[in-house]
Structure formats: C-alpha cells, structure tokens
PDB file of C-alpha atoms in Angstrom:
ATOM      1  CA  GLN A 539      75.985  91.178 119.843  1.00 87.00           C
ATOM      2  CA  VAL A 540      77.495  91.574 116.486  1.00 91.00           C
ATOM      3  CA  GLN A 541      80.662  93.312 115.825  1.00 94.00           C
ATOM      4  CA  LEU A 542      81.353  94.942 112.446  1.00 96.00           C
ATOM      5  CA  VAL A 543      84.755  96.079 110.822  1.00 95.00           C
ATOM      6  CA  GLU A 544      85.028  98.076 107.693  1.00 95.00           C
ATOM      7  CA  SER A 545      87.879  98.071 105.270  1.00 95.00           C
ATOM      8  CA  GLY A 546      88.570  99.478 101.817  1.00 96.00           C
ATOM      9  CA  GLY A 547      88.189 103.416 101.879  1.00 95.00           C
ATOM     10  CA  GLY A 548      90.805 105.692 100.566  1.00 97.00           C
ATOM     11  CA  LEU A 549      91.460 108.387  98.238  1.00 97.00           C
ATOM     12  CA  VAL A 550      90.300 107.724  94.487  1.00 97.00           C
ATOM     13  CA  GLN A 551      90.207 110.070  91.566  1.00 97.00           C
ATOM     14  CA  ALA A 552      86.746 110.940  90.200  1.00 98.00           C
ATOM     15  CA  GLY A 553      85.717 108.246  87.680  1.00 97.00           C
ATOM     16  CA  GLY A 554      87.555 105.601  89.828  1.00 97.00           C
ATOM     17  CA  SER A 555      86.597 102.716  91.600  1.00 98.00           C
ATOM     18  CA  LEU A 556      86.818 101.222  95.473  1.00 98.00           C
ATOM     19  CA  LYS A 557      85.497  98.343  97.032  1.00 98.00           C
ATOM     20  CA  LEU A 558      84.491  98.336 100.735  1.00 98.00           C
ATOM     21  CA  THR A 559      84.231  94.998 102.884  1.00 98.00           C
ATOM     22  CA  CYS A 560      82.414  94.722 106.087  1.00 97.00           C
ATOM     23  CA  VAL A 561      83.025  91.828 108.048  1.00 97.00           C
ATOM     24  CA  ALA A 562      80.418  90.814 110.968  1.00 95.00           C
ATOM     25  CA  SER A 563      81.481  88.589 113.985  1.00 93.00           C
ATOM     26  CA  GLY A 564      79.675  87.503 117.190  1.00 90.00           C
ATOM     27  CA  ARG A 565      76.015  86.366 117.023  1.00 85.00           C
ATOM     28  CA  THR A 566      76.076  86.600 113.222  1.00 82.00           C
ATOM     29  CA  PHE A 567      73.315  83.944 112.800  1.00 79.00           C
ATOM     30  CA  LEU A 568      70.800  86.411 113.980  1.00 82.00           C
ATOM     31  CA  VAL A 569      71.951  88.868 110.882  1.00 85.00           C
ATOM     32  CA  ASN A 570      69.272  89.852 108.430  1.00 90.00           C
ATOM     33  CA  ALA A 571      69.635  92.927 106.477  1.00 95.00           C
ATOM     34  CA  MET A 572      73.222  94.110 105.762  1.00 96.00           C
ATOM     35  CA  SER A 573      73.513  97.965 104.453  1.00 98.00           C
ATOM     36  CA  TRP A 574      75.971 100.394 103.749  1.00 98.00           C
ATOM     37  CA  TYR A 575      75.419 104.453 104.783  1.00 98.00           C
ATOM     38  CA  ARG A 576      77.497 107.291 104.535  1.00 98.00           C
ATOM     39  CA  GLN A 577      77.740 110.544 105.951  1.00 98.00           C
ATOM     40  CA  ALA A 578      79.535 113.606 104.267  1.00 96.00           C
ATOM     41  CA  PRO A 579      80.432 116.604 106.324  1.00 92.00           C
ATOM     42  CA  LYS A 580      77.847 118.840 107.626  1.00 94.00           C
ATOM     43  CA  LYS A 581      75.288 116.427 106.253  1.00 96.00           C
ATOM     44  CA  GLN A 582      73.003 113.697 107.707  1.00 97.00           C
ATOM     45  CA  ARG A 583      73.698 110.033 107.453  1.00 97.00           C
ATOM     46  CA  GLU A 584      71.912 108.404 104.390  1.00 98.00           C
ATOM     47  CA  LEU A 585      71.310 105.035 103.192  1.00 98.00           C
ATOM     48  CA  VAL A 586      73.374 103.996 100.325  1.00 98.00           C
ATOM     49  CA  ALA A 587      72.469 100.561  99.610  1.00 98.00           C
ATOM     50  CA  THR A 588      70.915  97.135 101.260  1.00 98.00           C
ATOM     51  CA  ILE A 589      71.148  93.444 100.966  1.00 97.00           C
ATOM     52  CA  THR A 590      68.663  91.095 102.557  1.00 94.00           C
ATOM     53  CA  ARG A 591      69.914  87.461 103.566  1.00 91.00           C
ATOM     54  CA  SER A 592      68.182  86.021 100.710  1.00 92.00           C
ATOM     55  CA  GLY A 593      70.055  88.739  98.721  1.00 94.00           C
ATOM     56  CA  THR A 594      67.484  91.386  97.617  1.00 97.00           C
ATOM     57  CA  THR A 595      69.003  94.399  96.991  1.00 98.00           C
ATOM     58  CA  THR A 596      67.968  98.292  97.041  1.00 98.00           C
ATOM     59  CA  TYR A 597      69.844 101.387  96.273  1.00 98.00           C
ATOM     60  CA  ALA A 598      69.526 105.162  96.739  1.00 98.00           C
ATOM     61  CA  ASP A 599      68.924 106.809  93.373  1.00 97.00           C
ATOM     62  CA  ASP A 600      72.034 108.588  93.005  1.00 96.00           C
ATOM     63  CA  VAL A 601      74.117 105.429  93.248  1.00 98.00           C
ATOM     64  CA  LYS A 602      71.960 103.061  91.183  1.00 97.00           C
ATOM     65  CA  GLY A 603      73.975 101.918  88.084  1.00 97.00           C
ATOM     66  CA  ARG A 604      77.274 102.756  89.921  1.00 98.00           C
ATOM     67  CA  PHE A 605      77.290 100.971  92.974  1.00 98.00           C
ATOM     68  CA  VAL A 606      77.043  97.030  93.697  1.00 98.00           C
ATOM     69  CA  ILE A 607      76.097  95.696  97.153  1.00 98.00           C
ATOM     70  CA  SER A 608      76.932  91.985  97.634  1.00 98.00           C
ATOM     71  CA  ARG A 609      77.255  89.586 100.592  1.00 96.00           C
ATOM     72  CA  ASP A 610      78.734  86.216 101.568  1.00 95.00           C
ATOM     73  CA  ASN A 611      76.733  84.660 104.203  1.00 92.00           C
ATOM     74  CA  ALA A 612      79.373  81.987 104.870  1.00 93.00           C
ATOM     75  CA  LYS A 613      81.973  84.746 105.595  1.00 94.00           C
ATOM     76  CA  ASN A 614      79.731  87.110 107.161  1.00 93.00           C
ATOM     77  CA  THR A 615      80.466  89.780 104.911  1.00 96.00           C
ATOM     78  CA  VAL A 616      78.969  92.459 103.064  1.00 97.00           C
ATOM     79  CA  TYR A 617      80.626  94.248 100.141  1.00 98.00           C
ATOM     80  CA  LEU A 618      80.077  97.368  98.374  1.00 98.00           C
ATOM     81  CA  GLN A 619      81.677  97.824  94.679  1.00 98.00           C
ATOM     82  CA  MET A 620      82.021 101.735  93.857  1.00 98.00           C
ATOM     83  CA  GLY A 621      82.415 102.682  90.414  1.00 97.00           C
ATOM     84  CA  GLY A 622      81.982 106.029  88.519  1.00 97.00           C
ATOM     85  CA  LEU A 623      83.054 107.608  91.516  1.00 98.00           C
ATOM     86  CA  LYS A 624      82.242 111.262  91.990  1.00 97.00           C
ATOM     87  CA  PRO A 625      83.466 114.179  94.169  1.00 97.00           C
ATOM     88  CA  GLU A 626      80.010 114.128  96.035  1.00 96.00           C
ATOM     89  CA  ASP A 627      80.501 110.552  96.898  1.00 98.00           C
ATOM     90  CA  THR A 628      83.089 111.740  99.510  1.00 98.00           C
ATOM     91  CA  ALA A 629      82.226 110.627 103.057  1.00 98.00           C
ATOM     92  CA  VAL A 630      82.532 108.209 105.858  1.00 98.00           C
ATOM     93  CA  TYR A 631      80.934 104.672 104.894  1.00 98.00           C
ATOM     94  CA  TYR A 632      79.218 102.873 107.773  1.00 98.00           C
ATOM     95  CA  CYS A 633      78.573  99.292 107.649  1.00 97.00           C
ATOM     96  CA  ASN A 634      74.949  98.401 109.287  1.00 97.00           C
ATOM     97  CA  VAL A 635      73.390  95.409 110.027  1.00 96.00           C
ATOM     98  CA  VAL A 636      70.024  94.337 111.798  1.00 94.00           C
ATOM     99  CA  ASP A 637      69.004  91.079 113.185  1.00 89.00           C
ATOM    100  CA  TYR A 638      65.955  89.518 113.647  1.00 88.00           C
ATOM    101  CA  VAL A 639      64.955  91.026 117.128  1.00 87.00           C
ATOM    102  CA  PRO A 640      65.388  93.760 115.692  1.00 90.00           C
ATOM    103  CA  ARG A 641      68.532  95.187 116.844  1.00 92.00           C
ATOM    104  CA  ASN A 642      70.964  97.950 114.690  1.00 94.00           C
ATOM    105  CA  TYR A 643      74.571  97.554 114.694  1.00 95.00           C
ATOM    106  CA  TRP A 644      77.191  99.872 113.381  1.00 97.00           C
ATOM    107  CA  GLY A 645      80.757  99.687 112.254  1.00 96.00           C
ATOM    108  CA  GLN A 646      83.263 102.216 112.989  1.00 96.00           C
ATOM    109  CA  GLY A 647      83.258 103.812 109.543  1.00 96.00           C
ATOM    110  CA  THR A 648      85.594 104.067 106.517  1.00 97.00           C
ATOM    111  CA  GLN A 649      86.770 107.181 104.816  1.00 98.00           C
ATOM    112  CA  VAL A 650      86.096 107.346 101.193  1.00 98.00           C
ATOM    113  CA  ASN A 651      87.468 110.714  99.185  1.00 98.00           C
ATOM    114  CA  VAL A 652      86.911 111.263  95.763  1.00 98.00           C
ATOM    115  CA  SER A 653      89.361 114.131  93.833  1.00 97.00           C
ATOM    116  CA  SER A 654      88.016 115.952  91.110  1.00 93.00           C
TER     117      SER A 654
END
C-alpha cells in the first residue's frame, strides 16, 4: 500500500503562482509514475501532468508552459509548480501514483482557487 498526502493549495489571484506538494509513504519502492489530476465542479477529473521515475514528463495542453511537475525520489515527493494561474485552473487537485503491479493510489485532494 501507498499513502499520499497533498499540501499547498489555497487562494491566489489570476496570474499568481502556487506550488503543490505530495508526499508518498508506505511501499514507495514500488512507485513508478506520479501524476497530478484535477477536478473542477461539475466536471470530470482530468490529468494535469505526469512524471515517471526516470523523470520523463507529460502535460495537458492547457497547462504547458505554465505548470512544471518534478519529483524527488529520495523524499518520495512529487511537486507541481503552477504559474500564470487562471480562474479556469480552479479545482481540487489530486496526487496519483501508479506502482509496478500496476495499482493506482490517490491522495485526498487539495483545493486551488484562482480569483479573477
């Protein structure tokens, strides 16, 4: 089992920045890809960014150039640096990890609110 705890959400004005952090614990040696998803009210959860254990990253088109995902394998931590925030980025952001079985694990979510 892997447990995930996110932090760093909050309220920010449009154009501002936030950094989300997700710390994994438990059987972290099995963790492969780490991702951030988000879910806005009345919308489906969507993938924001993914980073593999080796550091390969992928991003949703609407966050490319604004968000940066990174990870520290020694600390079992994944980050999402968000810049140029827009009101449409308002959502609950979830940390997700996939292990080598593969199994999916989710964090509890952290709210990000961007005011116009």
